[in-house]
Amino acid sequence: MAPSTERPNLAHPDSSTIRSLFNAISDQYDFLNSFLSFGLEAFWRKQLVREALRGFRCDSILDLGAGTGKSLNIFLKAHSFRYAAGCDFSDRMLQKAKERLGDSAVLVAGDFHELPFPDGSFDLVTGSFILRSVQDMNRFLSEAKRVLRKGGRVVFLELTRPRNPFVWQYVYQPYLKFYIPFSGKLFSRHKNAYQFLSQSIQVFPDPEQLKTDFESAGFKHVSLKPLSFGAVTIIAGTAHE
Ligand SMILES: C[S@@+](CC[C@H](N)C(=O)[O-])C[C@H]1O[C@@H](n2cnc3c(N)ncnc32)[C@H](O)[C@@H]1O
């Protein structure tokens, strides 16, 4: 059979394309994450942890699309959990998480649209930079809600588009159009990864649309917290009150 010449849709890639992409870049992922965010990702992750734990009694945590375990590691340093778990469908990313976290968290290979955990297992379900990979938002949110206990919280951190027209036109568009492709050339072995990053940010729903999705899925007290002029947003909600 002739090799397929079809190019993957990198604004909305399917699950197997996403998995191959993260398996391919697992060795460079932490460096790139920091490089492409000018080091801001460390600050954003700390804000995520602070927002998630603020005024909330929490014994158990699940990190969806845990990747190399960076956010989960910050959670574990900030708070003592009775049970901590991470889930990801990329074996290579999970391997990096295992190296980082050792036995401090249970790491499970699986798809976050179909979580291998019983109902009501967790106080907190979190995820960083994963919402752009979600294939079916309703299913994803209903799974997150299913594994939460009554009154449990979801808190996600995601890349979004700045609202300020000046920042959008003079900072963020050049960033998407020049800085990311330039980095793609510099690390050209996996240029699809940069295209996914750039294209998925451009088509990702506005935070207000996400808020509506969370409310439709039955989450209460849904809040949006933009950081760095809205380049990222923390979205949080409460399950089953
Ligand atoms: C951009 S990385 C984020 C990794 C990590 N959360 C972080 O903050 O650095 C997205 C991660 O989500 C994982 N992922 C994407 N789709 C997934 C799915 N359907 N089920 C499980 N993991 C998924 C990828 O394998 C990847 O590790």
PDB file of C-alpha atoms and ligand atoms in Angstrom:
ATOM      1  CA  MET A   1       0.000   0.000   0.000  1.00  0.00           C
ATOM      2  CA  ALA A   2       1.305   3.488  -0.879  1.00  0.00           C
ATOM      3  CA  PRO A   3       2.106   5.649   2.163  1.00  0.00           C
ATOM      4  CA  SER A   4      -0.657   8.119   3.042  1.00  0.00           C
ATOM      5  CA  THR A   5       0.057  11.672   1.904  1.00  0.00           C
ATOM      6  CA  GLU A   6      -2.832  13.033   3.975  1.00  0.00           C
ATOM      7  CA  ARG A   7      -1.642  15.666   6.452  1.00  0.00           C
ATOM      8  CA  PRO A   8      -3.087  15.515   9.966  1.00  0.00           C
ATOM      9  CA  ASN A   9      -5.437  18.339  10.980  1.00  0.00           C
ATOM     10  CA  LEU A  10      -3.299  19.952  13.648  1.00  0.00           C
ATOM     11  CA  ALA A  11      -5.964  22.375  14.872  1.00  0.00           C
ATOM     12  CA  HIS A  12      -8.151  19.399  15.878  1.00  0.00           C
ATOM     13  CA  PRO A  13      -5.953  16.300  15.673  1.00  0.00           C
ATOM     14  CA  ASP A  14      -7.429  12.928  16.584  1.00  0.00           C
ATOM     15  CA  SER A  15      -6.374  10.988  19.681  1.00  0.00           C
ATOM     16  CA  SER A  16      -3.844   8.753  17.975  1.00  0.00           C
ATOM     17  CA  THR A  17      -2.103  11.741  16.337  1.00  0.00           C
ATOM     18  CA  ILE A  18      -1.951  13.478  19.731  1.00  0.00           C
ATOM     19  CA  ARG A  19      -0.550  10.403  21.437  1.00  0.00           C
ATOM     20  CA  SER A  20       2.172   9.932  18.782  1.00  0.00           C
ATOM     21  CA  LEU A  21       3.025  13.612  19.013  1.00  0.00           C
ATOM     22  CA  PHE A  22       3.556  13.529  22.783  1.00  0.00           C
ATOM     23  CA  ASN A  23       5.389  10.212  22.631  1.00  0.00           C
ATOM     24  CA  ALA A  24       7.707  11.808  20.061  1.00  0.00           C
ATOM     25  CA  ILE A  25       8.505  14.971  22.037  1.00  0.00           C
ATOM     26  CA  SER A  26       8.617  13.536  25.573  1.00  0.00           C
ATOM     27  CA  ASP A  27      12.395  14.046  25.877  1.00  0.00           C
ATOM     28  CA  GLN A  28      12.177  17.732  24.941  1.00  0.00           C
ATOM     29  CA  TYR A  29       8.760  18.488  26.459  1.00  0.00           C
ATOM     30  CA  ASP A  30       9.837  20.104  29.734  1.00  0.00           C
ATOM     31  CA  PHE A  31      12.472  22.247  28.079  1.00  0.00           C
ATOM     32  CA  LEU A  32      10.119  23.349  25.299  1.00  0.00           C
ATOM     33  CA  ASN A  33       7.304  24.121  27.675  1.00  0.00           C
ATOM     34  CA  SER A  34       9.563  26.465  29.555  1.00  0.00           C
ATOM     35  CA  PHE A  35      11.231  27.900  26.419  1.00  0.00           C
ATOM     36  CA  LEU A  36       7.976  28.622  24.578  1.00  0.00           C
ATOM     37  CA  SER A  37       6.382  30.257  27.625  1.00  0.00           C
ATOM     38  CA  PHE A  38       9.498  32.343  28.477  1.00  0.00           C
ATOM     39  CA  GLY A  39       9.589  30.502  31.803  1.00  0.00           C
ATOM     40  CA  LEU A  40       6.087  31.697  32.739  1.00  0.00           C
ATOM     41  CA  GLU A  41       4.696  28.154  32.945  1.00  0.00           C
ATOM     42  CA  ALA A  42       6.278  27.730  36.402  1.00  0.00           C
ATOM     43  CA  PHE A  43       4.377  30.777  37.658  1.00  0.00           C
ATOM     44  CA  TRP A  44       1.133  29.629  35.990  1.00  0.00           C
ATOM     45  CA  ARG A  45       1.381  26.185  37.566  1.00  0.00           C
ATOM     46  CA  LYS A  46       1.893  27.697  41.018  1.00  0.00           C
ATOM     47  CA  GLN A  47      -1.192  29.843  40.496  1.00  0.00           C
ATOM     48  CA  LEU A  48      -3.146  26.732  39.486  1.00  0.00           C
ATOM     49  CA  VAL A  49      -2.130  24.963  42.696  1.00  0.00           C
ATOM     50  CA  ARG A  50      -2.920  27.990  44.821  1.00  0.00           C
ATOM     51  CA  GLU A  51      -6.337  28.415  43.193  1.00  0.00           C
ATOM     52  CA  ALA A  52      -7.149  24.695  43.524  1.00  0.00           C
ATOM     53  CA  LEU A  53      -6.254  24.393  47.208  1.00  0.00           C
ATOM     54  CA  ARG A  54      -7.534  27.780  48.415  1.00  0.00           C
ATOM     55  CA  GLY A  55     -10.078  27.195  51.201  1.00  0.00           C
ATOM     56  CA  PHE A  56     -10.643  23.598  50.119  1.00  0.00           C
ATOM     57  CA  ARG A  57     -10.253  20.444  52.210  1.00  0.00           C
ATOM     58  CA  CYS A  58      -8.636  17.987  49.956  1.00  0.00           C
ATOM     59  CA  ASP A  59      -7.197  14.493  50.540  1.00  0.00           C
ATOM     60  CA  SER A  60      -7.073  13.032  47.067  1.00  0.00           C
ATOM     61  CA  ILE A  61      -6.092  14.364  43.667  1.00  0.00           C
ATOM     62  CA  LEU A  62      -6.209  13.159  40.071  1.00  0.00           C
ATOM     63  CA  ASP A  63      -4.140  14.940  37.403  1.00  0.00           C
ATOM     64  CA  LEU A  64      -5.562  14.305  33.917  1.00  0.00           C
ATOM     65  CA  GLY A  65      -3.062  14.254  31.044  1.00  0.00           C
ATOM     66  CA  ALA A  66      -0.389  14.431  33.739  1.00  0.00           C
ATOM     67  CA  GLY A  67       2.387  14.412  31.130  1.00  0.00           C
ATOM     68  CA  THR A  68       5.823  14.564  32.749  1.00  0.00           C
ATOM     69  CA  GLY A  69       4.231  15.187  36.163  1.00  0.00           C
ATOM     70  CA  LYS A  70       5.263  18.830  36.518  1.00  0.00           C
ATOM     71  CA  SER A  71       1.983  20.174  37.916  1.00  0.00           C
ATOM     72  CA  LEU A  72       1.352  17.110  40.068  1.00  0.00           C
ATOM     73  CA  ASN A  73       4.799  17.528  41.569  1.00  0.00           C
ATOM     74  CA  ILE A  74       3.982  21.109  42.603  1.00  0.00           C
ATOM     75  CA  PHE A  75       0.680  19.925  44.141  1.00  0.00           C
ATOM     76  CA  LEU A  76       2.539  17.240  46.114  1.00  0.00           C
ATOM     77  CA  LYS A  77       5.068  19.762  47.403  1.00  0.00           C
ATOM     78  CA  ALA A  78       2.352  22.215  48.420  1.00  0.00           C
ATOM     79  CA  HIS A  79       0.025  19.808  50.224  1.00  0.00           C
ATOM     80  CA  SER A  80      -0.020  16.404  51.862  1.00  0.00           C
ATOM     81  CA  PHE A  81      -2.465  14.144  49.982  1.00  0.00           C
ATOM     82  CA  ARG A  82      -3.614  10.755  51.223  1.00  0.00           C
ATOM     83  CA  TYR A  83      -3.870   9.584  47.593  1.00  0.00           C
ATOM     84  CA  ALA A  84      -2.478  11.148  44.434  1.00  0.00           C
ATOM     85  CA  ALA A  85      -2.870   9.828  40.891  1.00  0.00           C
ATOM     86  CA  GLY A  86      -1.982  10.896  37.381  1.00  0.00           C
ATOM     87  CA  CYS A  87      -3.438   9.596  34.138  1.00  0.00           C
ATOM     88  CA  ASP A  88      -2.050   9.936  30.616  1.00  0.00           C
ATOM     89  CA  PHE A  89      -2.270   7.906  27.413  1.00  0.00           C
ATOM     90  CA  SER A  90       1.319   8.588  26.343  1.00  0.00           C
ATOM     91  CA  ASP A  91       3.618   5.889  27.769  1.00  0.00           C
ATOM     92  CA  ARG A  92       6.682   8.030  27.221  1.00  0.00           C
ATOM     93  CA  MET A  93       5.273  11.073  29.006  1.00  0.00           C
ATOM     94  CA  LEU A  94       4.191   8.795  31.882  1.00  0.00           C
ATOM     95  CA  GLN A  95       7.696   7.357  32.055  1.00  0.00           C
ATOM     96  CA  LYS A  96       9.036  10.901  32.590  1.00  0.00           C
ATOM     97  CA  ALA A  97       6.396  11.444  35.287  1.00  0.00           C
ATOM     98  CA  LYS A  98       7.510   8.235  36.991  1.00  0.00           C
ATOM     99  CA  GLU A  99      11.125   9.493  37.010  1.00  0.00           C
ATOM    100  CA  ARG A 100       9.990  12.784  38.525  1.00  0.00           C
ATOM    101  CA  LEU A 101       7.448  11.530  41.065  1.00  0.00           C
ATOM    102  CA  GLY A 102       8.744   8.094  42.069  1.00  0.00           C
ATOM    103  CA  ASP A 103       6.230   6.393  44.368  1.00  0.00           C
ATOM    104  CA  SER A 104       4.565   9.590  45.542  1.00  0.00           C
ATOM    105  CA  ALA A 105       1.743   9.182  42.993  1.00  0.00           C
ATOM    106  CA  VAL A 106      -0.001   6.319  41.230  1.00  0.00           C
ATOM    107  CA  LEU A 107       0.458   6.727  37.476  1.00  0.00           C
ATOM    108  CA  VAL A 108      -2.107   5.118  35.230  1.00  0.00           C
ATOM    109  CA  ALA A 109      -2.006   4.722  31.453  1.00  0.00           C
ATOM    110  CA  GLY A 110      -5.424   5.564  30.056  1.00  0.00           C
ATOM    111  CA  ASP A 111      -7.649   7.881  28.065  1.00  0.00           C
ATOM    112  CA  PHE A 112      -9.159  10.732  30.043  1.00  0.00           C
ATOM    113  CA  HIS A 113     -12.480  10.314  28.211  1.00  0.00           C
ATOM    114  CA  GLU A 114     -12.880   6.934  29.933  1.00  0.00           C
ATOM    115  CA  LEU A 115     -11.299   7.063  33.364  1.00  0.00           C
ATOM    116  CA  PRO A 116     -10.304   3.798  35.036  1.00  0.00           C
ATOM    117  CA  PHE A 117     -11.512   4.937  38.491  1.00  0.00           C
ATOM    118  CA  PRO A 118     -14.732   4.258  40.429  1.00  0.00           C
ATOM    119  CA  ASP A 119     -17.334   6.994  41.008  1.00  0.00           C
ATOM    120  CA  GLY A 120     -16.545   9.523  43.731  1.00  0.00           C
ATOM    121  CA  SER A 121     -12.862   8.568  44.040  1.00  0.00           C
ATOM    122  CA  PHE A 122     -11.319  12.056  44.260  1.00  0.00           C
ATOM    123  CA  ASP A 123     -11.666  15.408  46.034  1.00  0.00           C
ATOM    124  CA  LEU A 124      -9.848  17.268  43.280  1.00  0.00           C
ATOM    125  CA  VAL A 125      -9.525  16.640  39.544  1.00  0.00           C
ATOM    126  CA  THR A 126      -7.049  18.855  37.739  1.00  0.00           C
ATOM    127  CA  GLY A 127      -5.223  19.167  34.429  1.00  0.00           C
ATOM    128  CA  SER A 128      -2.752  21.565  32.832  1.00  0.00           C
ATOM    129  CA  PHE A 129      -2.681  22.369  29.124  1.00  0.00           C
ATOM    130  CA  ILE A 130      -4.917  19.417  28.244  1.00  0.00           C
ATOM    131  CA  LEU A 131      -8.260  20.928  27.252  1.00  0.00           C
ATOM    132  CA  ARG A 132      -7.050  21.577  23.684  1.00  0.00           C
ATOM    133  CA  SER A 133      -6.519  17.809  23.366  1.00  0.00           C
ATOM    134  CA  VAL A 134     -10.062  16.927  24.411  1.00  0.00           C
ATOM    135  CA  GLN A 135     -12.008  15.188  21.619  1.00  0.00           C
ATOM    136  CA  ASP A 136     -15.446  15.228  23.238  1.00  0.00           C
ATOM    137  CA  MET A 137     -15.890  17.934  25.890  1.00  0.00           C
ATOM    138  CA  ASN A 138     -19.217  16.580  27.214  1.00  0.00           C
ATOM    139  CA  ARG A 139     -17.822  13.136  27.733  1.00  0.00           C
ATOM    140  CA  PHE A 140     -14.591  14.456  29.226  1.00  0.00           C
ATOM    141  CA  LEU A 141     -16.431  16.676  31.733  1.00  0.00           C
ATOM    142  CA  SER A 142     -18.919  14.010  32.690  1.00  0.00           C
ATOM    143  CA  GLU A 143     -16.038  11.595  33.413  1.00  0.00           C
ATOM    144  CA  ALA A 144     -14.248  14.251  35.501  1.00  0.00           C
ATOM    145  CA  LYS A 145     -17.482  14.808  37.428  1.00  0.00           C
ATOM    146  CA  ARG A 146     -18.177  11.099  37.858  1.00  0.00           C
ATOM    147  CA  VAL A 147     -14.851  10.431  39.607  1.00  0.00           C
ATOM    148  CA  LEU A 148     -15.292  13.411  41.954  1.00  0.00           C
ATOM    149  CA  ARG A 149     -16.917  13.105  45.367  1.00  0.00           C
ATOM    150  CA  LYS A 150     -19.848  15.350  46.265  1.00  0.00           C
ATOM    151  CA  GLY A 151     -18.549  18.890  46.616  1.00  0.00           C
ATOM    152  CA  GLY A 152     -15.285  17.961  44.844  1.00  0.00           C
ATOM    153  CA  ARG A 153     -13.553  20.467  42.590  1.00  0.00           C
ATOM    154  CA  VAL A 154     -12.210  20.594  39.053  1.00  0.00           C
ATOM    155  CA  VAL A 155      -9.469  23.094  38.302  1.00  0.00           C
ATOM    156  CA  PHE A 156      -7.806  23.363  34.888  1.00  0.00           C
ATOM    157  CA  LEU A 157      -5.092  25.552  33.459  1.00  0.00           C
ATOM    158  CA  GLU A 158      -5.237  26.216  29.716  1.00  0.00           C
ATOM    159  CA  LEU A 159      -3.659  28.406  27.051  1.00  0.00           C
ATOM    160  CA  THR A 160      -6.174  30.967  25.817  1.00  0.00           C
ATOM    161  CA  ARG A 161      -6.145  34.057  23.579  1.00  0.00           C
ATOM    162  CA  PRO A 162      -5.504  37.455  25.189  1.00  0.00           C
ATOM    163  CA  ARG A 163      -8.542  39.764  25.032  1.00  0.00           C
ATOM    164  CA  ASN A 164      -6.695  43.068  24.930  1.00  0.00           C
ATOM    165  CA  PRO A 165      -6.571  44.040  21.192  1.00  0.00           C
ATOM    166  CA  PHE A 166      -3.149  45.655  21.582  1.00  0.00           C
ATOM    167  CA  VAL A 167      -1.636  42.576  23.273  1.00  0.00           C
ATOM    168  CA  TRP A 168      -3.357  40.330  20.718  1.00  0.00           C
ATOM    169  CA  GLN A 169      -2.135  42.228  17.665  1.00  0.00           C
ATOM    170  CA  TYR A 170       1.372  43.248  18.709  1.00  0.00           C
ATOM    171  CA  VAL A 171       2.416  40.504  21.102  1.00  0.00           C
ATOM    172  CA  TYR A 172       0.386  37.341  20.769  1.00  0.00           C
ATOM    173  CA  GLN A 173      -0.141  37.118  16.993  1.00  0.00           C
ATOM    174  CA  PRO A 174       3.587  37.590  16.300  1.00  0.00           C
ATOM    175  CA  TYR A 175       4.202  34.977  18.984  1.00  0.00           C
ATOM    176  CA  LEU A 176       1.905  32.469  17.242  1.00  0.00           C
ATOM    177  CA  LYS A 177       2.979  33.363  13.719  1.00  0.00           C
ATOM    178  CA  PHE A 178       6.738  33.872  14.133  1.00  0.00           C
ATOM    179  CA  TYR A 179       8.091  32.757  17.492  1.00  0.00           C
ATOM    180  CA  ILE A 180       6.460  29.325  17.501  1.00  0.00           C
ATOM    181  CA  PRO A 181       7.321  28.526  13.842  1.00  0.00           C
ATOM    182  CA  PHE A 182      10.866  29.810  14.454  1.00  0.00           C
ATOM    183  CA  SER A 183      11.149  27.468  17.441  1.00  0.00           C
ATOM    184  CA  GLY A 184       9.651  24.747  15.243  1.00  0.00           C
ATOM    185  CA  LYS A 185      12.503  25.213  12.777  1.00  0.00           C
ATOM    186  CA  LEU A 186      15.056  25.272  15.553  1.00  0.00           C
ATOM    187  CA  PHE A 187      13.724  21.967  16.895  1.00  0.00           C
ATOM    188  CA  SER A 188      12.533  20.809  13.498  1.00  0.00           C
ATOM    189  CA  ARG A 189      12.482  17.082  14.169  1.00  0.00           C
ATOM    190  CA  HIS A 190       8.933  17.442  15.456  1.00  0.00           C
ATOM    191  CA  LYS A 191       7.461  20.417  13.697  1.00  0.00           C
ATOM    192  CA  ASN A 192       3.921  18.980  13.969  1.00  0.00           C
ATOM    193  CA  ALA A 193       4.133  19.602  17.709  1.00  0.00           C
ATOM    194  CA  TYR A 194       4.541  23.346  17.116  1.00  0.00           C
ATOM    195  CA  GLN A 195       1.819  23.416  14.536  1.00  0.00           C
ATOM    196  CA  PHE A 196      -0.505  21.705  16.991  1.00  0.00           C
ATOM    197  CA  LEU A 197       0.391  24.259  19.667  1.00  0.00           C
ATOM    198  CA  SER A 198      -0.081  27.265  17.384  1.00  0.00           C
ATOM    199  CA  GLN A 199      -3.178  26.057  15.513  1.00  0.00           C
ATOM    200  CA  SER A 200      -5.022  24.634  18.489  1.00  0.00           C
ATOM    201  CA  ILE A 201      -4.650  27.907  20.425  1.00  0.00           C
ATOM    202  CA  GLN A 202      -6.091  29.838  17.476  1.00  0.00           C
ATOM    203  CA  VAL A 203      -9.252  27.718  17.238  1.00  0.00           C
ATOM    204  CA  PHE A 204      -9.772  26.872  20.908  1.00  0.00           C
ATOM    205  CA  PRO A 205     -13.116  28.121  22.319  1.00  0.00           C
ATOM    206  CA  ASP A 206     -13.188  31.353  24.346  1.00  0.00           C
ATOM    207  CA  PRO A 207     -13.082  30.944  28.133  1.00  0.00           C
ATOM    208  CA  GLU A 208     -16.762  32.065  28.305  1.00  0.00           C
ATOM    209  CA  GLN A 209     -17.725  29.184  26.018  1.00  0.00           C
ATOM    210  CA  LEU A 210     -15.776  26.796  28.243  1.00  0.00           C
ATOM    211  CA  LYS A 211     -17.582  28.172  31.272  1.00  0.00           C
ATOM    212  CA  THR A 212     -20.903  27.421  29.566  1.00  0.00           C
ATOM    213  CA  ASP A 213     -19.700  23.873  28.795  1.00  0.00           C
ATOM    214  CA  PHE A 214     -18.745  23.323  32.442  1.00  0.00           C
ATOM    215  CA  GLU A 215     -22.109  24.634  33.635  1.00  0.00           C
ATOM    216  CA  SER A 216     -23.980  22.468  31.126  1.00  0.00           C
ATOM    217  CA  ALA A 217     -22.051  19.458  32.433  1.00  0.00           C
ATOM    218  CA  GLY A 218     -23.471  20.226  35.897  1.00  0.00           C
ATOM    219  CA  PHE A 219     -20.554  22.011  37.566  1.00  0.00           C
ATOM    220  CA  LYS A 220     -21.501  24.817  39.948  1.00  0.00           C
ATOM    221  CA  HIS A 221     -19.697  28.035  40.915  1.00  0.00           C
ATOM    222  CA  VAL A 222     -17.697  27.955  37.675  1.00  0.00           C
ATOM    223  CA  SER A 223     -15.034  30.663  37.681  1.00  0.00           C
ATOM    224  CA  LEU A 224     -12.505  31.981  35.169  1.00  0.00           C
ATOM    225  CA  LYS A 225      -9.208  33.495  36.213  1.00  0.00           C
ATOM    226  CA  PRO A 226      -7.138  34.975  33.364  1.00  0.00           C
ATOM    227  CA  LEU A 227      -3.373  35.272  33.890  1.00  0.00           C
ATOM    228  CA  SER A 228      -0.736  37.118  31.847  1.00  0.00           C
ATOM    229  CA  PHE A 229      -3.305  39.215  29.895  1.00  0.00           C
ATOM    230  CA  GLY A 230      -5.394  36.090  29.273  1.00  0.00           C
ATOM    231  CA  ALA A 231      -2.598  34.074  27.640  1.00  0.00           C
ATOM    232  CA  VAL A 232      -3.716  31.373  30.067  1.00  0.00           C
ATOM    233  CA  THR A 233      -6.921  30.914  32.033  1.00  0.00           C
ATOM    234  CA  ILE A 234      -7.640  28.908  35.162  1.00  0.00           C
ATOM    235  CA  ILE A 235     -11.143  27.471  35.039  1.00  0.00           C
ATOM    236  CA  ALA A 236     -12.599  25.956  38.204  1.00  0.00           C
ATOM    237  CA  GLY A 237     -15.909  24.465  39.280  1.00  0.00           C
ATOM    238  CA  THR A 238     -17.593  22.350  41.939  1.00  0.00           C
ATOM    239  CA  ALA A 239     -19.365  19.021  41.433  1.00  0.00           C
ATOM    240  CA  HIS A 240     -22.642  17.697  42.866  1.00  0.00           C
ATOM    241  CA  GLU A 241     -23.481  20.181  45.587  1.00  0.00           C
TER     242      GLU A 241
HETATM  243  C1  LIG B   1       0.343  19.596  26.609  1.00  0.00           C
HETATM  244  S1  LIG B   1       0.620  18.112  27.468  1.00  0.00           S
HETATM  245  C2  LIG B   1       0.405  18.618  29.161  1.00  0.00           C
HETATM  246  C3  LIG B   1       1.156  17.741  30.116  1.00  0.00           C
HETATM  247  C4  LIG B   1       1.093  18.178  31.565  1.00  0.00           C
HETATM  248  N1  LIG B   1      -0.273  18.247  32.035  1.00  0.00           N
HETATM  249  C5  LIG B   1       1.763  19.515  31.758  1.00  0.00           C
HETATM  250  O1  LIG B   1       1.166  20.392  32.382  1.00  0.00           O
HETATM  251  O2  LIG B   1       2.904  19.690  31.329  1.00  0.00           O
HETATM  252  C6  LIG B   1      -0.900  17.205  27.195  1.00  0.00           C
HETATM  253  C7  LIG B   1      -0.846  15.819  27.803  1.00  0.00           C
HETATM  254  O3  LIG B   1      -2.161  15.257  27.720  1.00  0.00           O
HETATM  255  C8  LIG B   1      -2.038  13.916  27.287  1.00  0.00           C
HETATM  256  N2  LIG B   1      -3.314  13.548  26.624  1.00  0.00           N
HETATM  257  C9  LIG B   1      -3.839  14.118  25.513  1.00  0.00           C
HETATM  258  N3  LIG B   1      -5.001  13.528  25.203  1.00  0.00           N
HETATM  259  C10 LIG B   1      -5.203  12.567  26.140  1.00  0.00           C
HETATM  260  C11 LIG B   1      -6.239  11.615  26.362  1.00  0.00           C
HETATM  261  N4  LIG B   1      -7.303  11.527  25.533  1.00  0.00           N
HETATM  262  N5  LIG B   1      -6.159  10.813  27.440  1.00  0.00           N
HETATM  263  C12 LIG B   1      -5.078  10.875  28.277  1.00  0.00           C
HETATM  264  N6  LIG B   1      -4.055  11.741  28.109  1.00  0.00           N
HETATM  265  C13 LIG B   1      -4.124  12.586  27.059  1.00  0.00           C
HETATM  266  C14 LIG B   1      -0.835  13.905  26.369  1.00  0.00           C
HETATM  267  O4  LIG B   1      -0.303  12.601  26.214  1.00  0.00           O
HETATM  268  C15 LIG B   1       0.089  14.880  27.076  1.00  0.00           C
HETATM  269  O5  LIG B   1       0.922  14.221  28.006  1.00  0.00           O
END
